[in-house]
Structure formats: structure tokens, C-alpha cells
Short mmCIF file of C-alpha atoms in Angstrom, two decimals:
data_model
loop_
_atom_site.label_atom_id
_atom_site.label_comp_id
_atom_site.label_asym_id
_atom_site.label_seq_id
_atom_site.Cartn_x
_atom_site.Cartn_y
_atom_site.Cartn_z
CA MET A 1 9.10 63.49 -13.90
CA ALA A 2 9.16 67.23 -14.57
CA ILE A 3 11.92 67.74 -12.16
CA SER A 4 14.06 64.99 -13.56
CA SER A 5 13.54 66.43 -17.11
CA ARG A 6 14.91 69.78 -16.01
CA ASN A 7 17.80 68.09 -14.33
CA ASP A 8 18.54 66.09 -17.47
CA LEU A 9 18.55 69.24 -19.52
CA ARG A 10 20.97 70.92 -17.21
CA ARG A 11 23.11 67.75 -17.23
CA ARG A 12 22.96 67.74 -20.97
CA GLY A 13 24.25 71.27 -20.99
CA VAL A 14 27.16 70.37 -18.80
CA LEU A 15 27.72 67.27 -20.89
CA GLY A 16 27.86 69.24 -24.10
CA LEU A 17 30.64 71.37 -22.59
CA LEU A 18 32.47 68.24 -21.44
CA LEU A 19 32.04 66.66 -24.89
CA GLY A 20 33.60 69.74 -26.43
CA ALA A 21 36.45 69.63 -24.03
CA ALA A 22 36.86 65.86 -24.50
CA ALA A 23 37.18 66.49 -28.29
CA LEU A 24 40.05 68.95 -27.87
CA PRO A 25 42.67 66.43 -26.71
CA LEU A 26 42.07 64.48 -29.98
CA VAL A 27 43.88 67.26 -31.92
CA GLY A 28 46.49 68.01 -29.24
CA THR A 29 47.88 66.11 -26.26
CA PRO A 30 47.02 62.50 -25.82
CA ALA A 31 43.84 62.10 -23.74
CA HIS A 32 43.93 59.96 -20.50
CA ALA A 33 42.98 56.49 -21.64
CA LEU A 34 40.24 54.60 -19.61
CA THR A 35 42.02 51.69 -17.92
CA ASP A 36 40.62 48.19 -17.60
CA GLY A 37 40.46 48.64 -13.81
CA GLU A 38 38.45 51.90 -13.99
CA ALA A 39 35.97 50.35 -16.38
CA ARG A 40 35.66 47.26 -14.26
CA ALA A 41 35.06 49.34 -11.09
CA LEU A 42 32.19 51.08 -12.88
CA ILE A 43 30.56 47.85 -14.01
CA ASP A 44 31.04 46.28 -10.56
CA ARG A 45 28.81 49.03 -9.20
CA VAL A 46 26.29 48.66 -12.05
CA VAL A 47 26.14 44.90 -11.51
CA SER A 48 25.71 45.15 -7.73
CA ASP A 49 22.85 47.76 -8.37
CA ILE A 50 21.21 45.44 -10.86
CA ASN A 51 21.54 42.53 -8.45
CA ARG A 52 19.93 44.65 -5.70
CA ILE A 53 17.05 45.81 -7.98
CA ILE A 54 16.13 42.47 -9.29
CA ASN A 55 16.17 40.78 -5.89
CA SER A 56 14.44 43.76 -4.12
CA GLY A 57 10.95 42.21 -4.38
CA GLN A 58 9.41 45.53 -5.38
CA SER A 59 6.72 46.06 -7.98
CA GLU A 60 7.57 46.10 -11.65
CA ARG A 61 6.75 49.77 -11.91
CA ALA A 62 9.08 50.63 -9.10
CA MET A 63 11.83 48.56 -10.82
CA TYR A 64 11.45 50.39 -14.03
CA GLY A 65 11.99 53.68 -12.10
CA ASP A 66 15.22 52.15 -10.48
CA PHE A 67 16.38 51.00 -13.84
CA GLU A 68 15.85 54.48 -15.42
CA ARG A 69 17.90 56.00 -12.52
CA LEU A 70 20.52 53.33 -13.06
CA PHE A 71 20.80 54.15 -16.87
CA ASP A 72 20.92 57.89 -16.01
CA ARG A 73 23.67 57.39 -13.56
CA TYR A 74 25.94 54.86 -15.22
CA ALA A 75 25.10 54.83 -18.98
CA ASP A 76 25.89 57.60 -21.57
CA VAL A 77 22.26 57.91 -22.46
CA PRO A 78 22.70 61.04 -24.67
CA THR A 79 25.21 59.22 -26.84
CA ILE A 80 23.11 56.03 -26.98
CA ALA A 81 20.06 58.13 -27.89
CA ARG A 82 21.93 60.05 -30.58
CA SER A 83 23.34 56.90 -32.04
CA ALA A 84 20.00 55.14 -32.08
CA LEU A 85 18.40 58.21 -33.85
CA GLY A 86 21.06 57.69 -36.59
CA PRO A 87 21.45 60.23 -39.41
CA ALA A 88 18.21 61.98 -38.27
CA ALA A 89 20.26 63.20 -35.17
CA ARG A 90 22.24 65.56 -37.54
CA SER A 91 19.30 67.51 -38.69
CA ALA A 92 17.35 67.37 -35.40
CA SER A 93 17.24 70.65 -33.33
CA ARG A 94 18.70 70.72 -29.82
CA ALA A 95 15.20 70.81 -28.31
CA GLN A 96 14.27 67.78 -30.37
CA LEU A 97 17.41 65.93 -29.28
CA ALA A 98 16.78 66.77 -25.72
CA ALA A 99 13.20 65.58 -25.80
CA PHE A 100 14.17 62.48 -27.74
CA GLY A 101 16.91 61.65 -25.12
CA ASP A 102 14.28 61.83 -22.30
CA ALA A 103 11.78 59.75 -24.05
CA PHE A 104 14.38 57.23 -25.18
CA GLY A 105 15.85 56.92 -21.64
CA ALA A 106 12.46 55.98 -20.18
CA TYR A 107 11.72 53.66 -23.07
CA LEU A 108 15.12 51.85 -22.59
CA ALA A 109 14.38 51.41 -18.89
CA ARG A 110 10.96 49.96 -19.48
CA LYS A 111 12.21 47.64 -22.23
CA TYR A 112 15.46 46.44 -20.71
CA GLY A 113 14.07 46.64 -17.21
CA ALA A 114 11.60 43.96 -18.30
CA ARG A 115 14.43 41.92 -19.63
CA PHE A 116 16.47 42.09 -16.37
CA ARG A 117 13.39 41.09 -14.46
CA GLU A 118 13.90 37.53 -15.97
CA PHE A 119 17.20 37.55 -13.94
CA ILE A 120 15.31 37.49 -10.66
CA GLY A 121 16.80 34.85 -8.41
CA GLY A 122 19.97 34.65 -10.59
CA SER A 123 23.19 36.47 -10.27
CA ILE A 124 25.55 38.44 -12.56
CA GLN A 125 29.29 38.13 -12.08
CA VAL A 126 31.93 40.33 -13.60
CA THR A 127 34.56 38.09 -15.14
CA ASP A 128 37.16 40.30 -16.92
CA ALA A 129 37.86 43.42 -18.88
CA ARG A 130 39.86 44.07 -22.00
CA GLN A 131 40.68 46.99 -24.33
CA LEU A 132 38.76 47.13 -27.68
CA LYS A 133 39.66 49.82 -30.13
CA ASN A 134 38.97 53.07 -28.10
CA PHE A 135 36.98 51.59 -25.27
CA VAL A 136 36.90 48.82 -22.65
CA GLU A 137 34.70 45.78 -22.80
CA VAL A 138 33.86 44.40 -19.36
CA ARG A 139 32.54 40.92 -19.50
CA SER A 140 30.22 39.17 -17.15
CA THR A 141 28.40 35.94 -16.85
CA VAL A 142 24.73 35.59 -15.94
CA ASP A 143 23.74 32.47 -13.97
CA LEU A 144 19.94 31.67 -13.98
CA ARG A 145 18.52 28.70 -12.34
CA GLY A 146 18.03 25.85 -14.73
CA GLN A 147 19.72 27.48 -17.77
CA ALA A 148 23.18 27.48 -19.26
CA PRO A 149 25.09 30.59 -18.14
CA PHE A 150 25.31 33.28 -20.84
CA SER A 151 27.59 36.23 -21.44
CA VAL A 152 26.74 39.89 -21.00
CA SER A 153 29.28 42.52 -22.01
CA PHE A 154 29.33 46.19 -20.97
CA MET A 155 31.11 48.58 -23.31
CA VAL A 156 32.62 51.40 -21.28
CA SER A 157 34.14 54.69 -22.42
CA ASP A 158 35.23 58.00 -20.71
CA ARG A 159 34.72 59.99 -23.88
CA SER A 160 31.50 61.63 -22.56
CA GLY A 161 33.73 63.20 -19.80
CA ALA A 162 32.87 60.56 -17.27
CA ASP A 163 33.22 56.81 -17.08
CA LYS A 164 29.95 55.47 -18.52
CA PHE A 165 28.77 52.38 -20.40
CA PHE A 166 27.37 52.99 -23.87
CA ASP A 167 26.34 49.41 -24.81
CA ILE A 168 25.14 46.22 -23.25
CA VAL A 169 25.84 43.11 -25.36
CA ILE A 170 23.86 39.94 -24.53
CA GLU A 171 25.09 36.85 -26.31
CA GLY A 172 26.47 38.97 -29.11
CA ILE A 173 23.31 41.08 -29.37
CA SER A 174 24.07 44.77 -28.82
CA LEU A 175 21.53 47.10 -27.39
CA LEU A 176 22.96 49.93 -29.49
CA LYS A 177 22.82 48.12 -32.74
CA THR A 178 19.39 46.68 -31.96
CA GLU A 179 17.94 50.10 -31.09
CA ARG A 180 19.48 51.75 -34.13
CA VAL A 181 17.46 49.23 -36.12
CA GLU A 182 14.25 49.57 -34.12
CA ILE A 183 14.33 53.38 -33.83
CA GLY A 184 15.33 53.60 -37.54
CA SER A 185 12.29 51.50 -38.45
CA MET A 186 9.98 53.56 -36.17
CA LEU A 187 11.20 56.79 -37.75
CA GLU A 188 10.83 55.36 -41.27
CA ARG A 189 7.24 54.41 -40.40
CA ARG A 190 6.58 58.05 -39.42
CA ARG A 191 8.15 59.29 -42.59
CA GLY A 192 11.03 60.74 -40.67
CA ASN A 193 8.86 62.85 -38.37
CA VAL A 194 11.03 63.13 -35.25
CA ASP A 195 8.36 64.93 -33.17
CA GLN A 196 5.84 62.15 -33.85
CA LEU A 197 8.53 59.58 -32.90
CA ILE A 198 9.20 61.29 -29.65
CA GLN A 199 5.53 61.34 -28.71
CA ASP A 200 4.95 57.69 -29.67
CA LEU A 201 8.15 56.64 -27.81
CA ARG A 202 6.69 58.04 -24.64
CA SER A 203 3.92 55.54 -24.72
CA ALA A 204 5.80 52.60 -26.27
CA MET B 1 16.53 4.55 -50.55
CA ARG B 2 18.71 5.94 -47.82
CA HIS B 3 21.71 6.24 -50.21
CA LEU B 4 19.51 8.30 -52.47
CA LEU B 5 18.54 10.55 -49.61
CA VAL B 6 22.11 11.04 -48.53
CA ARG B 7 23.18 11.82 -52.02
CA CYS B 8 20.21 14.30 -52.44
CA ALA B 9 21.04 16.06 -49.20
CA LEU B 10 24.89 16.39 -49.98
CA LEU B 11 24.05 17.66 -53.42
CA LEU B 12 21.52 20.15 -52.10
CA GLY B 13 24.08 21.29 -49.42
CA LEU B 14 26.75 21.80 -52.07
CA VAL B 15 24.49 23.63 -54.39
CA ALA B 16 23.40 25.91 -51.60
CA LEU B 17 27.03 26.53 -50.65
CA ALA B 18 28.06 27.09 -54.30
CA ALA B 19 25.23 29.57 -54.58
CA CYS B 20 26.58 31.50 -51.60
CA SER B 21 26.87 35.05 -52.95
CA THR B 22 29.31 37.55 -51.52
CA PRO B 23 29.13 41.34 -51.69
CA ASP B 24 31.71 43.29 -53.49
CA GLU B 25 32.70 45.14 -50.42
CA PRO B 26 32.29 43.83 -46.81
CA VAL B 27 28.94 44.97 -45.37
CA GLU B 28 27.22 44.52 -42.07
CA ILE B 29 24.09 43.25 -43.65
CA TYR B 30 24.13 41.56 -47.07
CA ASP B 31 20.54 41.09 -48.09
CA PRO B 32 20.16 41.01 -51.91
CA TYR B 33 16.90 38.92 -51.66
CA GLU B 34 15.15 41.31 -49.26
CA ALA B 35 11.87 41.49 -51.32
CA ASP B 36 11.44 37.69 -51.30
CA ASN B 37 12.69 37.36 -47.79
CA ARG B 38 10.07 39.81 -46.63
CA GLN B 39 7.38 37.72 -48.21
CA SER B 40 8.43 34.61 -46.58
CA HIS B 41 8.86 36.46 -43.27
CA GLU B 42 5.12 37.44 -43.51
CA PHE B 43 4.38 33.78 -44.31
CA ASN B 44 6.31 32.65 -41.18
CA ARG B 45 4.65 35.16 -39.01
CA ASN B 46 1.27 33.87 -40.13
CA VAL B 47 2.33 30.28 -39.57
CA ASP B 48 3.51 31.40 -36.01
CA SER B 49 0.32 33.31 -34.99
CA LEU B 50 -2.05 30.69 -36.47
CA ALA B 51 -0.29 27.37 -35.68
CA LEU B 52 3.04 27.46 -33.89
CA ARG B 53 2.18 29.87 -31.05
CA PRO B 54 -1.22 28.42 -30.23
CA ALA B 55 0.28 24.83 -30.33
CA ALA B 56 3.18 25.97 -28.10
CA THR B 57 0.82 27.57 -25.63
CA GLY B 58 -1.20 24.37 -25.46
CA TYR B 59 1.92 22.15 -25.12
CA GLY B 60 3.47 24.50 -22.46
CA THR B 61 0.24 24.76 -20.36
CA LEU B 62 -0.87 21.10 -20.56
CA VAL B 63 2.53 19.35 -20.29
CA PRO B 64 4.39 19.79 -16.97
CA VAL B 65 7.90 21.23 -16.85
CA PRO B 66 9.83 17.93 -15.99
CA VAL B 67 8.30 16.12 -18.93
CA ARG B 68 8.91 19.03 -21.41
CA MET B 69 12.58 19.15 -20.11
CA GLY B 70 12.95 15.34 -20.48
CA VAL B 71 11.70 15.41 -24.08
CA SER B 72 13.92 18.42 -25.01
CA ASN B 73 16.88 16.72 -23.28
CA PHE B 74 16.29 13.53 -25.17
CA SER B 75 16.18 15.39 -28.46
CA ALA B 76 19.24 17.39 -27.72
CA ASN B 77 21.17 14.25 -26.75
CA LEU B 78 20.42 12.69 -30.13
CA GLY B 79 22.09 15.75 -31.78
CA ILE B 80 25.30 15.27 -29.94
CA PRO B 81 26.88 12.61 -32.27
CA GLY B 82 26.44 15.10 -35.15
CA THR B 83 28.06 17.84 -33.10
CA ILE B 84 31.02 15.51 -32.40
CA VAL B 85 31.41 14.86 -36.15
CA ASN B 86 31.57 18.65 -36.75
CA ASP B 87 34.04 19.04 -33.81
CA LEU B 88 36.34 16.55 -35.52
CA LEU B 89 35.89 18.17 -38.95
CA GLN B 90 36.92 21.53 -37.39
CA GLY B 91 39.97 19.91 -35.73
CA SER B 92 38.52 20.69 -32.15
CA PHE B 93 39.50 17.50 -30.60
CA GLY B 94 39.07 18.82 -27.12
CA ASP B 95 35.46 19.61 -27.79
CA ALA B 96 34.99 16.26 -29.49
CA ALA B 97 36.15 14.54 -26.32
CA HIS B 98 34.10 16.84 -24.15
CA ASN B 99 30.94 16.13 -26.22
CA SER B 100 31.59 12.40 -26.43
CA PHE B 101 31.81 12.27 -22.61
CA ARG B 102 28.72 14.36 -22.43
CA PHE B 103 26.82 11.99 -24.77
CA VAL B 104 27.98 8.84 -22.90
CA LEU B 105 26.95 10.33 -19.47
CA ASN B 106 23.58 11.42 -20.67
CA SER B 107 22.76 8.30 -22.60
CA THR B 108 23.63 6.03 -19.57
CA LEU B 109 23.21 7.82 -16.24
CA GLY B 110 20.73 10.24 -17.87
CA LEU B 111 18.52 7.38 -18.88
CA GLY B 112 18.76 7.68 -22.71
CA GLY B 113 19.20 11.41 -22.58
CA LEU B 114 16.03 12.27 -20.63
CA PHE B 115 18.13 13.91 -17.93
CA ASP B 116 21.03 16.20 -18.59
CA VAL B 117 23.40 14.92 -15.88
CA ALA B 118 26.52 15.98 -17.76
CA THR B 119 25.97 19.74 -17.40
CA PRO B 120 26.11 19.83 -13.57
CA GLY B 121 28.99 17.36 -13.90
CA GLY B 122 31.05 19.92 -15.72
CA PHE B 123 30.30 18.76 -19.28
CA GLU B 124 28.03 21.63 -20.40
CA GLU B 125 26.60 21.99 -23.76
CA ARG B 126 29.12 23.05 -26.54
CA SER B 127 27.35 23.32 -29.81
CA ALA B 128 28.81 22.83 -33.30
CA ASP B 129 27.11 22.54 -36.71
CA PHE B 130 28.16 22.17 -40.34
CA GLY B 131 27.47 25.84 -41.02
CA GLN B 132 30.20 26.57 -38.35
CA THR B 133 32.46 23.95 -39.91
CA LEU B 134 32.12 25.68 -43.19
CA ALA B 135 32.97 29.00 -41.55
CA VAL B 136 36.12 27.47 -40.04
CA TRP B 137 37.02 26.20 -43.49
CA GLY B 138 36.78 29.74 -44.70
CA ALA B 139 33.50 29.66 -46.63
CA PRO B 140 31.81 33.07 -46.88
CA GLU B 141 28.59 33.79 -44.90
CA GLY B 142 26.70 34.47 -47.96
CA ALA B 143 23.35 36.39 -48.23
CA TYR B 144 20.76 36.70 -45.49
CA LEU B 145 17.70 34.53 -45.94
CA ASP B 146 14.35 34.22 -44.18
CA VAL B 147 13.46 30.59 -45.10
CA PRO B 148 9.85 29.63 -45.23
CA LEU B 149 9.06 27.48 -42.06
CA PHE B 150 12.69 27.71 -40.80
CA GLY B 151 13.20 31.45 -40.50
CA PRO B 152 16.45 33.39 -40.40
CA ARG B 153 19.55 31.82 -41.86
CA THR B 154 22.63 32.82 -43.78
CA GLU B 155 23.24 30.91 -46.95
CA ARG B 156 26.15 29.25 -45.36
CA ALA B 157 24.09 28.23 -42.31
CA LEU B 158 21.40 26.76 -44.62
CA ALA B 159 23.92 24.73 -46.52
CA GLY B 160 25.14 23.51 -43.14
CA ASN B 161 21.70 22.51 -41.96
CA ILE B 162 21.16 20.37 -45.03
CA VAL B 163 24.50 18.62 -44.80
CA ASP B 164 24.00 18.16 -40.96
CA ILE B 165 21.05 15.89 -41.77
CA VAL B 166 23.29 13.29 -43.33
CA LEU B 167 26.27 13.89 -40.99
CA ASN B 168 24.46 12.75 -37.84
CA PRO B 169 25.34 9.10 -37.07
CA VAL B 170 22.05 8.76 -35.13
CA ASN B 171 20.11 8.77 -38.43
CA TYR B 172 22.01 5.58 -39.46
CA VAL B 173 22.03 3.74 -36.19
CA PHE B 174 18.22 3.88 -35.87
CA GLY B 175 15.98 2.47 -38.60
CA PRO B 176 13.02 4.36 -40.03
CA GLU B 177 10.79 2.78 -37.44
CA TYR B 178 12.37 5.25 -34.87
CA ALA B 179 11.85 8.25 -37.13
CA MET B 180 8.49 9.15 -35.48
CA VAL B 181 10.24 9.20 -32.04
CA ILE B 182 13.16 11.19 -33.22
CA TYR B 183 11.18 13.80 -35.17
CA GLY B 184 8.38 13.88 -32.62
CA ALA B 185 10.87 14.76 -29.84
CA GLY B 186 12.42 17.36 -32.22
CA ALA B 187 9.01 18.88 -33.00
CA ALA B 188 8.17 18.92 -29.22
CA THR B 189 11.41 20.74 -28.61
CA VAL B 190 10.42 23.40 -31.09
CA LEU B 191 7.11 23.88 -29.21
CA ASP B 192 8.88 24.00 -25.85
CA ASP B 193 11.37 26.66 -27.19
CA ARG B 194 8.54 28.70 -28.57
CA TYR B 195 6.73 28.52 -25.26
CA VAL B 196 9.77 29.48 -23.13
CA LEU B 197 10.72 32.28 -25.40
CA GLY B 198 7.16 33.40 -25.47
CA ASP B 199 7.24 37.09 -24.49
CA THR B 200 10.63 37.73 -26.11
CA LEU B 201 9.60 36.35 -29.48
CA ASP B 202 6.16 38.07 -29.27
CA ALA B 203 7.97 41.39 -28.71
CA ILE B 204 10.16 40.82 -31.82
CA LEU B 205 7.47 39.49 -34.11
CA TYR B 206 4.41 41.43 -33.14
CA GLU B 207 5.44 44.52 -31.16
CA SER B 208 8.32 45.99 -33.14
CA ALA B 209 8.12 48.74 -35.85
CA ASP B 210 9.63 46.33 -38.54
CA SER B 211 9.86 42.78 -37.37
CA TYR B 212 11.68 41.62 -40.42
CA ALA B 213 14.65 44.16 -39.98
CA LEU B 214 14.78 43.48 -36.22
CA LEU B 215 14.90 39.69 -36.59
CA ARG B 216 17.56 39.92 -39.29
CA SER B 217 19.77 42.19 -37.08
CA LEU B 218 19.32 39.91 -34.05
CA TYR B 219 20.00 36.77 -35.82
CA LEU B 220 23.14 37.97 -37.63
CA GLN B 221 24.52 39.57 -34.41
CA ASN B 222 23.97 36.41 -32.42
CA ARG B 223 25.17 33.95 -35.19
CA ARG B 224 28.41 35.94 -35.70
CA PHE B 225 28.98 36.06 -31.96
CA GLU B 226 28.53 32.24 -31.70
CA LEU B 227 30.93 31.68 -34.58
CA ASN B 228 33.43 34.11 -32.93
CA GLN B 229 33.13 32.39 -29.67
CA SER B 230 34.28 29.08 -31.19
CA GLY B 231 37.47 30.74 -32.50
CA THR B 232 36.35 31.53 -35.95
CA ALA B 233 37.86 34.84 -37.28
CA GLY B 234 34.90 37.12 -37.71
CA PRO B 235 34.47 40.82 -38.56
CA ASP B 236 35.08 43.28 -35.77
CA LEU B 237 31.81 42.93 -33.90
CA ALA B 238 31.81 45.97 -31.64
CA PHE B 239 30.25 49.19 -32.51
CA ASP B 240 31.70 52.57 -31.45
CA PRO B 241 29.10 55.34 -31.30
CA TYR B 242 31.75 57.99 -30.39
CA GLU B 243 33.57 57.51 -33.69
CA ASP B 244 30.35 58.62 -35.34
CA LEU B 245 29.95 61.53 -33.11
CA TYR B 246 33.49 62.88 -33.74
CA GLY B 247 33.25 61.88 -37.38
CA ASP B 248 30.43 64.45 -37.71
CA ILE B 249 32.38 67.11 -35.97
CA PHE B 250 35.38 66.81 -38.23
CA GLU B 251 33.23 66.50 -41.35
CA GLU B 252 31.50 69.82 -40.62
#
């Protein structure tokens, strides 16, 4: 855990540089736009990893670890975390943002890992990809035994400097929007105390 | 008696629709009745923890899966004629034909709707309700409501629910002597849904920081998605966190 935190910090430093670099093209030359194909290739890997994890037969705890690594690898966790924190992210210190990002990443893996566990025995299939505003939506269908198939979308962008997904939308319900509400409520309950929120998030 | 009921329901539906308030500017969440809504949310939470949840646990553990599925299928099948009426009102003739086929298949081969033989045969569930019909006709969503005993609704969805009661032909074909069966199956379906969604609903209602705000967000996101799916023009549903990010940079 300690090692992964240090890695995360280093990665965040690199990411900050990349973010700065990525912002530059906005003022000058047009940026390379993420294509449907590139986004779809990323989600194909994500989906095959999810299918592997949920059918691996390992313990729940081991699955959470796998999901956290999956989020770290394929999702833009710092941006998701920042967005979930909302306006409070503007006044938070770098150290607070980093600590929050770590706690939030693990919380996400536990929470949504538990969700994906319900997919055991089922399968996820990528169906298509389309451009939406400044990103690509990759759509997939989840088939579970004895249930009507439902839609899961992954929102992909390269604006973090790498192709990453920044949202998972299940039957219209966005992880990003939902966590903005939940984290916002948690923060409100703690009278805006970000440090207390980070501490409680670790055990949530 | 029945005519009176029909007129009352239509009137109530129209009143609810006419009462649909609209915000001055489009907003993601329009909740002018939040204080009242929060009170009825607390009431609903108590009803759930004291009655619905325990009853659902009993029903789910005592009644075997095939029986529960049969009852839920039966109840869902009785709702299909109402769905077809809404398909027609929306001009979705393909869906009307699809659902008619589904209804005939399940009512005959599916033994009165106990078995959903249509879904594996390619005639899967395609829902429609009068709230959706109103959306297709261009009625505004209205304010968010947390209705006592019924939970999250938009004003438009609530108006639709009321009208749907009189719109379903099943309510005219079967006399009042069947009401117990029809409503009994409906109640059992609610228990089954609560049992199947157990952990998910528990997490929303009892483990979140603010279950009212969370449920409101989840309901509106899902409802708008469903309406969008059926071809209704909706607001742009996707959220872009990077716009926020760069917005900050340019502001500073």
C-alpha cells in the first residue's frame, strides 16, 4: 500500500506535467483528437480484464485489489477524484488532493468492485463507439443470466495525456455524477473538512 | 362507479400535469419542494425499514424463485396492454406490434403470463408509460417529487402514473372480482423487486451520506436515460469533467 501510494504520487507529478502540456494545444495548434477506434481499443482491454476478474473465482478482497489496479491503469482517477470533490478541489492543497485521490481510488474499487461482482457468470460485450462533444462514448451490453441485457457506457478521453476512461454510465447512471453527489454530501456532513473526509473515506 | 373513477383519475392526472412547474432557466435538478420532499423521504425510509424490507425478506426467503418469477411475470403481462396504448399514442407502431406479439405469446404459450416465453423468442420487454407519452408530446418534466409510499417521481411521471390507471384495458376487461388477484400480484412484484434489489437499495437508503440527494440524482439520471432511449429529445446527458478543469485554468 505504501509503495503504491508513492508510485501514485510520482505518477501524479508526471500527470500534472502532461496536463499542463495538454492544455497548451488548446490555445495553439489543434490537438490530436481521440478516435473512436483508439477509445474502443482501450475499452476492449478494460472489458476483457473485467471479464477475467469476475470469472477468476478468487476472494472478494483479492477482486477489490484487482479492480483498484484496473482503475489505476485504465481510468483517469485524479480527474474523477477532482471532479467528485467539486468546488472544494479548488481550495484544497496539493497534499490534500493527492491524499484524497488515493483514498477515493480505493473507495471506488471497493464500491464498484462489489457491483461488478454481480456480473459473475455473465459477459460484457463492446457494441460501438461514437464521438460526444470532446470525448468518445464506448457502449457495451451486459448479459446476465435470467435478466434483460442492460447498457454500460465508458466515456473515454485523451486529455489527461493518455487514453483513459473518466466515467462509467450504467443505464444512464453516471459514476461521476453520482460520486459528485455522494462526496458532496459527505463533505457537507463534515462541514467542508477535507482532511476528515479523506480519513473517513479510507474506511468507507 | 367505474365511470366516476375514470373521470377522477383523468381529472387528477390533468391537474397534476397542469401543475407541472418549470424553472426559469434549464437546470440539472429542479427541486422547489425540497423541504416537503425530504419529509416524505424520511417517511418512506421508515415505511421501508419497518414494513417493506422485512416483508420482502420474508417473501424472498419463504417463496421459491420459480413461484416469485411466475407471479412477477403474470403481473408484468397484465401491464402490456397499457404499454401498447401508450405506444400507439406515441406513434410507435413498431413497438405496439412488438408488444402485442409479446402479450399474445405470453398469454397463450406462457400460460396466462406466468412464463415469459416472448423474451427468449426475440420479443423482449419494451416499456412505455403515459409519463413518457407526455414527454413525447412535449410536456415539461416538472419538479422533482418524493411521493409518500411511491418514492421518486417527476411531476410529469406522476401525472402519467395516474392516467395509466385508466388507460390500461385490463382494468375494464376484468371485473372488480379480479381486483384482488391483479393488485395482489402487483404487490408481490413490489416485494420481489425489493428483495432482488436488496443490497443495492440498502446501500442507497441506509449507507449513503444523504440518501435523499443520492436517490434524487439516481432517479433523474435513469429516468432521463430511459426517455432518451425511446427517442425523446432530452438534455445533453453526458458530463465532461475536463471542461471544469480547464475552465478553472482560464478563470484564474
